[in-house]
Short mmCIF file of C-alpha atoms in Angstrom, two decimals:
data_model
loop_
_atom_site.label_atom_id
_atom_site.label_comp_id
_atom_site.label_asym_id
_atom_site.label_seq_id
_atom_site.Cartn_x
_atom_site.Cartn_y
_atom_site.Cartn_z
CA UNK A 2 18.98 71.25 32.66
CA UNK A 3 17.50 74.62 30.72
CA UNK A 4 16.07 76.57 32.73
CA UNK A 5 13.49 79.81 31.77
CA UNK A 6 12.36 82.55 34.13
CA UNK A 7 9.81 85.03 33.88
CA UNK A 8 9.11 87.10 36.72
CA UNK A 9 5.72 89.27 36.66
CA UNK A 10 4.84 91.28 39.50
CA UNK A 11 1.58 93.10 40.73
CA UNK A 12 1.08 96.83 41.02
CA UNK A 13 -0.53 96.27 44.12
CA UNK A 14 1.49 95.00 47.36
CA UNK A 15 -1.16 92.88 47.81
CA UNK A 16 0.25 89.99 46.34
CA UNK A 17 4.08 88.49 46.60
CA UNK A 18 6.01 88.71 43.43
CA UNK A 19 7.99 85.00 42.45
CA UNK A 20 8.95 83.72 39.32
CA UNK A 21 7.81 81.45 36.98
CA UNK A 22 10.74 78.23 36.11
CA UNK A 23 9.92 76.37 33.32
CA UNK A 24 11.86 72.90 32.09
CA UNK A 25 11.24 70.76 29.30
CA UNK A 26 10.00 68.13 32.15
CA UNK A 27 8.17 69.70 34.55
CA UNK A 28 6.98 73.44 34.06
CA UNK A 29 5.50 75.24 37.00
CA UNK A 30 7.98 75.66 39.89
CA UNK A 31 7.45 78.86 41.24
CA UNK A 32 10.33 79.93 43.11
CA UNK A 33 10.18 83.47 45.05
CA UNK A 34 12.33 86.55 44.81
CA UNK A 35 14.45 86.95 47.40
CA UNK A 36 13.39 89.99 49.47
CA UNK A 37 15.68 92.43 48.40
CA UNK A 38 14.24 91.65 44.60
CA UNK A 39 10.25 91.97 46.09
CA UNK A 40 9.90 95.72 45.60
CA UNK A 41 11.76 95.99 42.06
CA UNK A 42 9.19 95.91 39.13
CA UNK A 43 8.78 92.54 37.69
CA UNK A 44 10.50 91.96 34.33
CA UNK A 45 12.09 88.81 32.07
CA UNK A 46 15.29 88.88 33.99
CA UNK A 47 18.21 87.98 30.89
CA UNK A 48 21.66 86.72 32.03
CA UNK A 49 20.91 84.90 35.16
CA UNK A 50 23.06 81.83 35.50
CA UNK A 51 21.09 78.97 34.33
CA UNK A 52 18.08 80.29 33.13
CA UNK A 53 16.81 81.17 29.82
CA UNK A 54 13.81 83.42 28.24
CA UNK A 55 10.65 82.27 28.03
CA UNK A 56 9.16 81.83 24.54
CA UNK A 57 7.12 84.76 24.21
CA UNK A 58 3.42 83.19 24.43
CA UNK A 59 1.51 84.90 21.18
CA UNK A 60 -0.84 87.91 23.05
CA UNK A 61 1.22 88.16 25.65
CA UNK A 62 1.39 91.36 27.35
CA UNK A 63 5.16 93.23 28.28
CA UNK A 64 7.21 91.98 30.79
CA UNK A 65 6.31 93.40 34.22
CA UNK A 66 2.58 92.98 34.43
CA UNK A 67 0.13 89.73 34.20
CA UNK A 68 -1.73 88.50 31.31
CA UNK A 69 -5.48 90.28 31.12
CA UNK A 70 -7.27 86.91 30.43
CA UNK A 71 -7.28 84.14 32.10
CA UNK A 72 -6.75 82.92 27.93
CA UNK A 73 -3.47 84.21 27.99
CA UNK A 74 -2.23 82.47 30.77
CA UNK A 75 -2.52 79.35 29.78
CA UNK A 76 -1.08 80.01 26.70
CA UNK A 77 2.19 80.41 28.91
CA UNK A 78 3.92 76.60 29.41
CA UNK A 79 3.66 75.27 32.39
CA UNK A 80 1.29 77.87 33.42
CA UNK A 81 -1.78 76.10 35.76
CA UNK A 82 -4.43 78.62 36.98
CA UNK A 83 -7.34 78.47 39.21
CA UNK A 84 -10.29 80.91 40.30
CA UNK A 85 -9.34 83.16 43.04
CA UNK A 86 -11.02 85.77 44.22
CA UNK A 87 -10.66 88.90 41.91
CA UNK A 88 -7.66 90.87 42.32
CA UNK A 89 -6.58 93.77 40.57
CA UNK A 90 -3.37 94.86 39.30
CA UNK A 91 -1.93 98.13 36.49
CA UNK A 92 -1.60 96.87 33.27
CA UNK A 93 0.62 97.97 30.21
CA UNK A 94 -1.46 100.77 29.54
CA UNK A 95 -2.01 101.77 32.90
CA UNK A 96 -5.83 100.82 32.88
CA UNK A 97 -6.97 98.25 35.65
CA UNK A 98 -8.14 94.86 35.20
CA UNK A 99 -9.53 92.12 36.73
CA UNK A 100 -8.99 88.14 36.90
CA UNK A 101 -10.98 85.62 38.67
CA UNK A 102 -7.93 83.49 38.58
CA UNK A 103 -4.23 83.31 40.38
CA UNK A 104 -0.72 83.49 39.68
CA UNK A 105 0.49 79.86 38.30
CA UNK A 106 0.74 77.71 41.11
CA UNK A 107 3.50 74.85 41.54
CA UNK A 108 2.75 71.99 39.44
CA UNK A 109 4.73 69.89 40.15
CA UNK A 110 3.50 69.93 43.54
CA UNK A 111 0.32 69.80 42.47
CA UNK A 112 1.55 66.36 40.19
CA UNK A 113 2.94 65.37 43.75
CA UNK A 114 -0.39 65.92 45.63
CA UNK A 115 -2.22 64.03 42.59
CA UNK A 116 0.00 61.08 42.72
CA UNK A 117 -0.98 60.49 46.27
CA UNK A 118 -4.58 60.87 45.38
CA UNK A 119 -4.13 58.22 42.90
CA UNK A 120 -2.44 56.21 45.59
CA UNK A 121 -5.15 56.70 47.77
CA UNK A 122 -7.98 56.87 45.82
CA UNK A 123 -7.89 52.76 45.55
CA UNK A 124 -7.68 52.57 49.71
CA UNK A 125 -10.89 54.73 49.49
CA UNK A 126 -12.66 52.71 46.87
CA UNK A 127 -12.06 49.25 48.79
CA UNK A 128 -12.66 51.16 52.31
CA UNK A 129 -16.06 52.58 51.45
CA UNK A 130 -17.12 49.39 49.53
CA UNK A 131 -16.25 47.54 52.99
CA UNK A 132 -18.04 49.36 54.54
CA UNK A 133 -21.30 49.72 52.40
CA UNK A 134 -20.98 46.05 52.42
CA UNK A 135 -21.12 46.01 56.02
CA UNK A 136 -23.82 47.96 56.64
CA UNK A 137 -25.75 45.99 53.97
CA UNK A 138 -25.50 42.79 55.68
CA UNK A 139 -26.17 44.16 58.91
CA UNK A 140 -29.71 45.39 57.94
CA UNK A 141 -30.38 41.99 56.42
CA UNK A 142 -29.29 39.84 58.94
CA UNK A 143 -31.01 42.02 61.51
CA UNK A 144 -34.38 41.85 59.33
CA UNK A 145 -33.82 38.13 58.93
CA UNK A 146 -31.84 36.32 62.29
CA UNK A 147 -33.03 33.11 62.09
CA UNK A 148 -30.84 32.72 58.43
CA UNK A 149 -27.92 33.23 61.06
CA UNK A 150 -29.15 31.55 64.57
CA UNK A 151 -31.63 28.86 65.46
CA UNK A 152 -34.44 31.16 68.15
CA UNK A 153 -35.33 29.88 71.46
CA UNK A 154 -38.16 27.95 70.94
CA UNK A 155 -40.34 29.65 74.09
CA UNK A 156 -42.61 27.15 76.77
CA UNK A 157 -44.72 30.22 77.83
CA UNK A 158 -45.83 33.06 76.47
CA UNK A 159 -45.93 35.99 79.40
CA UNK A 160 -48.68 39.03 77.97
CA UNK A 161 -49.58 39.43 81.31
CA UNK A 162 -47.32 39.70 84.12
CA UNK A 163 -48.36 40.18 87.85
CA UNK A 164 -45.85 42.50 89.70
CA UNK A 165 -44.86 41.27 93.24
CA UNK A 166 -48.64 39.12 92.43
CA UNK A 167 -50.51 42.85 91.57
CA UNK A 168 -49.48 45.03 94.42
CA UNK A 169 -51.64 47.59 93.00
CA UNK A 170 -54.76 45.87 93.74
CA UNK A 171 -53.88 43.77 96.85
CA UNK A 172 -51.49 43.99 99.53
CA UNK A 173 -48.07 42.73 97.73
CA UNK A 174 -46.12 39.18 96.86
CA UNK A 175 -49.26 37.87 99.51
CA UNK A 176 -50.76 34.76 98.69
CA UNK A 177 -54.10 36.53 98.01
CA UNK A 178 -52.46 38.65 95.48
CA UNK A 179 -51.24 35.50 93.68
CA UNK A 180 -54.64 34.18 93.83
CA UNK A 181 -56.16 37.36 92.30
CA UNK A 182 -53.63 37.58 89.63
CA UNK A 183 -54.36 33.90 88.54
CA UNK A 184 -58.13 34.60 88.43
CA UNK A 185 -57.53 37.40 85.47
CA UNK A 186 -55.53 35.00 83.99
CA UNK A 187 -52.27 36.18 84.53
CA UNK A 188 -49.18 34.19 82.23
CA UNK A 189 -46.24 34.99 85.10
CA UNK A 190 -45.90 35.91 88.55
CA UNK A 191 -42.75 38.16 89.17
CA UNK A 192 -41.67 38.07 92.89
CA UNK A 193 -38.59 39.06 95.15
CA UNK A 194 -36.60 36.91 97.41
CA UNK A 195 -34.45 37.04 100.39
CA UNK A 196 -33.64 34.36 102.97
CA UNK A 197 -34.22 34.09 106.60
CA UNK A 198 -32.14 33.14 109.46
CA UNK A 199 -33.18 30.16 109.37
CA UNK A 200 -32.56 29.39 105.94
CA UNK A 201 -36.23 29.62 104.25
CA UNK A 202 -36.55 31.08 101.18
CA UNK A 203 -39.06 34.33 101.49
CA UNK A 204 -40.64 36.18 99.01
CA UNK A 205 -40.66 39.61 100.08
CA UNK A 206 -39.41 42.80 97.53
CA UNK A 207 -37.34 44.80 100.17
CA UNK A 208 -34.36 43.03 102.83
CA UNK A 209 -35.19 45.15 104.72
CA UNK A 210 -38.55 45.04 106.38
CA UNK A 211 -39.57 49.09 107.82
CA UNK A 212 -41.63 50.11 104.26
CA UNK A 213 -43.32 46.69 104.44
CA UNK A 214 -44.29 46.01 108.40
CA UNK A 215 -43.05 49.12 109.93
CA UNK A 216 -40.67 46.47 111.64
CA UNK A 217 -36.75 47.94 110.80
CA UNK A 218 -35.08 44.59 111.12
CA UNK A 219 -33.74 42.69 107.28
CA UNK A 220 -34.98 39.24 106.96
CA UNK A 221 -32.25 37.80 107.32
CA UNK A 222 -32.09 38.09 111.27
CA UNK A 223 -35.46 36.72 111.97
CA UNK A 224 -36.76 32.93 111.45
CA UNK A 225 -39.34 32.48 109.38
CA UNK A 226 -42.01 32.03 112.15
CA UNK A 227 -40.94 35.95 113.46
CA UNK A 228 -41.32 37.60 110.26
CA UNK A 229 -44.14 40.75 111.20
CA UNK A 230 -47.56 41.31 109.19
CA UNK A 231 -47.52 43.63 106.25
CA UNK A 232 -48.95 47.10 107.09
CA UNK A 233 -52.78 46.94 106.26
CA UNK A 234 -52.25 49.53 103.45
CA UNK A 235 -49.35 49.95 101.41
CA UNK A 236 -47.99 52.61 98.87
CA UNK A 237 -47.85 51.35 94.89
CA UNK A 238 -44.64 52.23 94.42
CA UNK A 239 -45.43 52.60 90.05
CA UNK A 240 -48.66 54.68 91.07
CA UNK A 241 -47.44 57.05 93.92
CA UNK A 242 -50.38 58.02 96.00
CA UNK A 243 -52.22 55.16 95.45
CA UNK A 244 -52.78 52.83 98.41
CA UNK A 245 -53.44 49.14 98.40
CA UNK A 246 -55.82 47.14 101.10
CA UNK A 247 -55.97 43.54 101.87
CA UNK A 248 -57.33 41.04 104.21
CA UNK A 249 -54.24 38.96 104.09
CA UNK A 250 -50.99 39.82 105.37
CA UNK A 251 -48.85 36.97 105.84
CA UNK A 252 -45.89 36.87 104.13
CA UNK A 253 -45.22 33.70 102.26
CA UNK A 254 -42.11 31.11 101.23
CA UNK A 255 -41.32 30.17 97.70
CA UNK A 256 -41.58 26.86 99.05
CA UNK A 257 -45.39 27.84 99.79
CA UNK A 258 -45.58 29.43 96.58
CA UNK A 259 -44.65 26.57 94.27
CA UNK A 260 -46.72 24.20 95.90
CA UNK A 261 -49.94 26.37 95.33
CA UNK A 262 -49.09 27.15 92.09
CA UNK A 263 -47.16 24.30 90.45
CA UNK A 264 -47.74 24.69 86.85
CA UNK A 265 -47.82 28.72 86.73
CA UNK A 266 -44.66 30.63 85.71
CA UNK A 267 -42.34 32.91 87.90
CA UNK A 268 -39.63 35.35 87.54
CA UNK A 269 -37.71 35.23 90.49
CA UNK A 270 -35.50 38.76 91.16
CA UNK A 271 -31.99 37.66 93.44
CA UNK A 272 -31.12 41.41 94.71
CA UNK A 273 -28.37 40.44 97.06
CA UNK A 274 -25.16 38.08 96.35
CA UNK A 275 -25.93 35.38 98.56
CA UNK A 276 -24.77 32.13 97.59
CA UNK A 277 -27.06 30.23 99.70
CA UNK A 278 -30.11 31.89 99.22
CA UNK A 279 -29.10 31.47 95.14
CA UNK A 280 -28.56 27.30 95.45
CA UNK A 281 -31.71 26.96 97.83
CA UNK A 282 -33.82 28.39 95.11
CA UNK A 283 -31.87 26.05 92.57
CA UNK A 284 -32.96 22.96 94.49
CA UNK A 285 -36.41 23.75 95.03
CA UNK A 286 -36.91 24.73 91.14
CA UNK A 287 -35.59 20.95 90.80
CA UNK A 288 -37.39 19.37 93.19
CA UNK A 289 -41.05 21.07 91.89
CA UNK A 290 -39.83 20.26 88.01
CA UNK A 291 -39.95 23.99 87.23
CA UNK A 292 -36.92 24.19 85.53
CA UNK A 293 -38.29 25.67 82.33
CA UNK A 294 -40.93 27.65 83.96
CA UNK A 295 -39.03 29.92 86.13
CA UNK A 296 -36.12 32.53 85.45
CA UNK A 297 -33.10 33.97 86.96
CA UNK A 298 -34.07 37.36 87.43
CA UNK A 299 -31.36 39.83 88.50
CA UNK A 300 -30.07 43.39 88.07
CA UNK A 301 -25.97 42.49 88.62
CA UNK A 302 -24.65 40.28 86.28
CA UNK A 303 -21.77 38.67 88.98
CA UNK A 304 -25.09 37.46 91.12
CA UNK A 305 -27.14 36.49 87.12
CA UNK A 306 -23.27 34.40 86.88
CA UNK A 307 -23.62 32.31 90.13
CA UNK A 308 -27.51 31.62 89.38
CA UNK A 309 -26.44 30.11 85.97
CA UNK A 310 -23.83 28.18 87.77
CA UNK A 311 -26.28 27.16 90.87
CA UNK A 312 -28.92 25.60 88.14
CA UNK A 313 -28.13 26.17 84.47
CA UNK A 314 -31.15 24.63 83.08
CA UNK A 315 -33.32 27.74 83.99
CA UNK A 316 -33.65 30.44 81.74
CA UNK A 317 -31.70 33.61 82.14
CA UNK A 318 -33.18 37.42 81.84
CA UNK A 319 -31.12 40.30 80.96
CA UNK A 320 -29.04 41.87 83.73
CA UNK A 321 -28.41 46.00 83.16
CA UNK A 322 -25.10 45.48 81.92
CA UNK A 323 -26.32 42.82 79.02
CA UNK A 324 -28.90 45.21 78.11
CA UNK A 325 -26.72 48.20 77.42
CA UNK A 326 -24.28 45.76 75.66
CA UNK A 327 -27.17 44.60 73.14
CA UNK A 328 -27.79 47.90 72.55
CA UNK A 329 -24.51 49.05 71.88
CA UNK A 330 -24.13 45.76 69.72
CA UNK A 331 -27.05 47.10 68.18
CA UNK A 332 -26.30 50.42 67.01
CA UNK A 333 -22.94 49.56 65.91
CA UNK A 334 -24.89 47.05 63.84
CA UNK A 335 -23.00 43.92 65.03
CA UNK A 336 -25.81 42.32 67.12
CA UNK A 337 -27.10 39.51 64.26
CA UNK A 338 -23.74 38.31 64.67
CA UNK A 339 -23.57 37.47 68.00
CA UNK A 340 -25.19 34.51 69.83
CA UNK A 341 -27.58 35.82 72.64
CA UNK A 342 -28.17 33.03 75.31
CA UNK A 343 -30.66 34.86 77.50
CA UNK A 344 -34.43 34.37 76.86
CA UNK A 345 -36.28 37.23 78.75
CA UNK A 346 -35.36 41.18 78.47
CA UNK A 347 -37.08 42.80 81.28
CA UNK A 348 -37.11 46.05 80.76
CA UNK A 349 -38.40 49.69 82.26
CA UNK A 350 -40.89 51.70 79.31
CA UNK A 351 -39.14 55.38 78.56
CA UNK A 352 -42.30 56.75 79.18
CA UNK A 353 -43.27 56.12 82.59
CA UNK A 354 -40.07 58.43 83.61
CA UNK A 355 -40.87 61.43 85.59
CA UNK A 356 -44.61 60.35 85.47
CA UNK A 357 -44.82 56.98 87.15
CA UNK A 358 -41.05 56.10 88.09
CA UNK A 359 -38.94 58.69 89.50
CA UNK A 360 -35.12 57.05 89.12
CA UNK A 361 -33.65 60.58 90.46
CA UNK A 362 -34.54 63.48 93.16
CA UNK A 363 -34.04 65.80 90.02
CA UNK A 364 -36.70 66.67 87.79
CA UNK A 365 -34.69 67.83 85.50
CA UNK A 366 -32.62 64.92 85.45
CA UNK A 367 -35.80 62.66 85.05
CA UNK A 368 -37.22 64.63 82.16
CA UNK A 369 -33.42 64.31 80.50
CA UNK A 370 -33.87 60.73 81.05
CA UNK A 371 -36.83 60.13 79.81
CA UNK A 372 -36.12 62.39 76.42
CA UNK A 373 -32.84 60.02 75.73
CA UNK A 374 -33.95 56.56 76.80
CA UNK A 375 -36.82 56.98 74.65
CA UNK A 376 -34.83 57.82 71.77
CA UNK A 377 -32.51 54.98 72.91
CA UNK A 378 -34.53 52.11 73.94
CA UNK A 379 -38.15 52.30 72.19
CA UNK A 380 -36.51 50.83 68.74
CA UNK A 381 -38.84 48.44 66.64
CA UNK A 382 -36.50 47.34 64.84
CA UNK A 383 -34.24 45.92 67.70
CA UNK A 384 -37.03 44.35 69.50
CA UNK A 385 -38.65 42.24 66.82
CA UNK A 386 -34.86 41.17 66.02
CA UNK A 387 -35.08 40.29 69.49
CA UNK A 388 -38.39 38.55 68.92
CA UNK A 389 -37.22 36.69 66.33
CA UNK A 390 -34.73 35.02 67.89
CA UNK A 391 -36.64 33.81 70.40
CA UNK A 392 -36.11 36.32 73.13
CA UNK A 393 -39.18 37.73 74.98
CA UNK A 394 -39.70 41.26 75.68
CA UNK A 395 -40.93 42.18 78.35
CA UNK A 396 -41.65 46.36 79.62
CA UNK A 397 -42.62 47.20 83.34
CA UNK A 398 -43.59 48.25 85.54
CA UNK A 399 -46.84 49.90 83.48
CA UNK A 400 -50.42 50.65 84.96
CA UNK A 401 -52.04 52.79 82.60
CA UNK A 402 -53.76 52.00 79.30
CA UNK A 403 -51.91 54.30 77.53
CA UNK A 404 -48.51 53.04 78.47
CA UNK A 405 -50.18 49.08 77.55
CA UNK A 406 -50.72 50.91 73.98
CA UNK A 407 -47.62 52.21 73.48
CA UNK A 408 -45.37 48.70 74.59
CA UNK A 409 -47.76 46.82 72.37
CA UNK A 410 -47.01 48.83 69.44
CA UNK A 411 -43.58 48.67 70.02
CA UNK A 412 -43.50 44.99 69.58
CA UNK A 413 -43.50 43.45 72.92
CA UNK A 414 -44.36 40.50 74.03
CA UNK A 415 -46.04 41.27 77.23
CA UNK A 416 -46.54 43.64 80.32
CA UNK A 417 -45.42 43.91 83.76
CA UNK A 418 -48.25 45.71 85.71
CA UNK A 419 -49.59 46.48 88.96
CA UNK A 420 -52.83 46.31 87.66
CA UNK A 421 -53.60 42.57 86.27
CA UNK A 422 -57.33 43.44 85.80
CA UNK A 423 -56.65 46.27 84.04
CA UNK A 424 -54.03 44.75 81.54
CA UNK A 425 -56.45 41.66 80.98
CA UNK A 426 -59.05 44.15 80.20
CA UNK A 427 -57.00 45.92 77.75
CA UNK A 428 -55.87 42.49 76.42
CA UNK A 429 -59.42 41.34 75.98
CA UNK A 430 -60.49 44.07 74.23
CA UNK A 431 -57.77 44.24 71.80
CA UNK A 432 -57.27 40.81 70.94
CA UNK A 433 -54.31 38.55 70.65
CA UNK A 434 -50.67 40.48 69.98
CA UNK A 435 -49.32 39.68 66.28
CA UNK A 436 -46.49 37.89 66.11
CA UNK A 437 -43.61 39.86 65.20
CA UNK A 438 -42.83 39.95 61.62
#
C-alpha cells in the first residue's frame, strides 16, 4: 500500500514531534519519531522505504513548521483537528502564531472509537427508554393501585386510638382507663400482653413488673391472683415528667377485657416469643367472635409469623422489618407491584424524636434521627398509596395538638395518643379526615 509522510515539528519542546501517514483508505495514522529523530527539525522526509510525498495542500506553509490556520489544516488529507488550548510555535518567517487547535489526531482510531459508539448508541437508546418506561409506570400505578390490586375492604376505622387505654390520663392498660377511653369515643384500644404462671393472659406493657408496682418479679412467675397493685402514680412514658393518678389499680386479663368490651376494637402487642401465650390469645379471639376486630401487633416478624399461624383470620400490622421493606420497595419504585397482605402500619411520627421519644442516650444521635426519618418516613405520596389499598395508617405515640396536625396532613388514618380527650377534642373541632385521594 502507498504510503505518504509528512513530518512537522514545533519550535517549542513543548509538544512531541510524529508524523503524519496518509493512504488512499484511511488517512490519519500518526506514527511518532523515534527518539533519536525528536530533536531534528521537522521536514517532508523523501526516500524512506514505503512512503511517498504528500501532495502539497495549496497555502501550505514549508516543510518544518505547522499550518497558521486552522484553514490550512484541513486542507491537508486525512488531516482531523480539534480545539486545544493555544499553543505557540516559529513559523516560516520566524514570527509567532497561534492555533486554538492540535496536531491531526489518529483517525482511524477515532473511526474505531465511533464505530463502538454506533454499536452502543442502540444499547443506550433501548436502556434509557426501559427505564423511562419504568419509572413512568411506577408513578401511575402508585397514583392509581387499585387498577393493579383489589384494597382491603376495612371493618373499623381507628382515628382515635387509646394507648395502653390513655395512660396519660389514668393509671395504664387499667380497666378504668378503658372505660375513660370509651367515654371520648375512642375507635381502638392498643394494649400489651404477657402470660402468667398460671397460664392467664395479662395485659400489662412491661414483663417485667419494678416500673409498674415497684415489685421486680416478670409475670410470668406469679399466678394471676399474686400479681401487685400498680404504683398510685405513674410516669407517661410519651410525656416525660408528666405523672398519671388513678383510683384503680388492678391489673386486668384479656379475658376480662373482652368480656367488658365485646364489640370495641384492640391491637394486641406480643413482645416476647412465647408460643403459648400467642395460641391462648388465638382461642380467646375465637371464642369472643373478634376475629376481625383485633390485630396481631408485634415488633419481630418470627413472633408476627407464629401469630399468623396460631389464628390467620386476624389481621396483621406491620412488624419493623416489613416497614423498612415497603419503604425500600417504595423508593426503588417497585411497591405497586407487590401484593401487601398486612392491614395496619403502626408507626412512630419523625417529629416526636428528641422531644417526646428519646430512642437513644445521645442527643446528637436523636436529633440525627429525627432529621433523616423525617425525610424518610413523612412521604404523602407513599401513605395514601398505602391508603388506597386498603391499609390503615396509623402514627403514635402523639400527645400534642401540633403533632395531631401534622399526622393528619400527612394522610393518616388515625392517632395513637396518651391523651384520648385531647385527640377527640382536636377531632371534633376539625371535622371528619378526607378520604385519601
Amino acid at each position: 500500500m502507498a504510503r505518504a509522510s509528512v513530518l512537522c515539528t514545533l519550535a517549542t519542546s513543548t509538544y512531541e514531534r510524529g508524523t503524519l501517514v496518509t493512504d488512499p483508505e484511511v488517512w490519519g495514522h500518526v506514527i511518532p519519531l523515534p527518539a533519536k529523530d525528536r530533536g531534528v527539525p521537522g521536514a517532508i522526509r523523501p526516500g524512506l522505504p514505503g512512503l511517498l510525498p504528500l501532495p502539497q495542500p495549496q497555502g501550505a506553509l514549508q516543510p518544518g513548521c505547522l499550518p497558521a490556520t486552522q484553514q490550512q489544516a484541513q486542507q491537508v488529507p486525512g488531516a482531523w483537528c480539534r480545539p486545544v488550548a493555544e499553543p505557540a510555535y516559529t513559523s516560516q518567517a520566524g514570527s509567532k502564531a497561534a492555533v486554538h487547535w492540535d496536531s491531526c489526531s489518529p483517525l482511524g482510531q477515532s473511526i474505531g472509537k465511533a464505530d463502538r459508539s454506533v454499536a452502543m448508541s442502540p444499547l443506550l437508546y433501548y436502556a434509557l427508554s426501559a427505564l423511562g418506561g419504568y419509572i413512568t409506570l411506577s408513578i401511575f400505578f402508585l397514583r392509581r393501585p387499585r387498577l393493579l390490586h383489589t384494597p382491603h375492604a376495612p371493618v373499623f376505622c381507628p382515628r382515635l386510638v387509646a394507648h395502653r387505654g390513655g395512660s396519660g390520663e389514668l393509671l395504664e392498660n387499667t380497666m378504668e382507663a378503658m372505660r375513660n377511653a370509651m367515654t371520648q369515643r375512642a375507635d381502638l384500644l392498643e394494649l400489651d400482653c404477657h402470660l402468667t404462671r398460671d397460664g392467664v393472659v395479662v395485659v400489662s406493657h412491661d414483663k417485667n413488673l419494678s416500673r409498674q408496682s415497684g415489685l421486680n418479679k416478670d409475670v410470668s412467675s406469679l399466678d394471676f391472683e399474686e400479681l401487685p397493685l400498680y404504683k398510685e402514680e405513674l410516669e407517661v412514658y410519651f410525656s416525660p415528667g408528666h405523672f398519671a393518678h388513678g383510683s384503680d389499680r388492678h391489673m386486668v386479663s384479656l379475658e376480662d377485657m373482652f368480656q367488658r368490651f365485646p364489640q370495641v376494637p384492640m391491637s394486641v402487642e406480643i413482645k416476647e416469643k412465647d408460643e403459648e401465650l400467642i395460641y391462648k390469645i388465638a382461642d380467646l379471639v375465637r371464642r369472643f367472635d373478634r376475629n376481625d376486630i383485633t390485630i396481631w401487633a408485634s415488633e419481630k416478624s418470627s413472633i408476627m409469623k407464629k401469630c399468623k399461624a396460631a389464628n390467620p383470620e386476624m389481621p396483621l400490622s406491620f412488624t419493623i422489618s416489613r416497614g423498612f421493606w415497603v419503604l425500600l420497595l417504595y423508593y426503588l419504585g417497585v411497591l405497586p407491584f407487590i401484593q401487601i397482605p398486612e392491614k395496619f402500619l403502626f408507626c412512630f411520627l419523625p417529629t416526636i424524636i428528641n422531644r417526646t421519644y428519646f430512642p437513644f442516650s445521645c442527643s446528637g444521635l436523636n436529633k440525627l434521627a429525627a432529621v433523616v426519618l423525617k425525610w424518610i418516613i413523612m412521604r404523602k405520596s407513599l401513605i395514601q398509596h398505602l391508603q388506597e389499598r386498603g391499609v390503615q395508617v396509623v402514627f403514635w405515640c402523639l400527645n400534642e395538638e401540633s403533632d395531631f396536625e401534622v399526622a393528619f396532613s400527612l394522610g393518616a388514618t388515625g392517632v395513637i395518643t396518651d391523651y384520648p380527650t385531647a385527640l377527640r377534642r382536636y377531632l371534633d373541632n376539625h371535622g371528619p379526615v378526607a378520604p385519601a385521594s
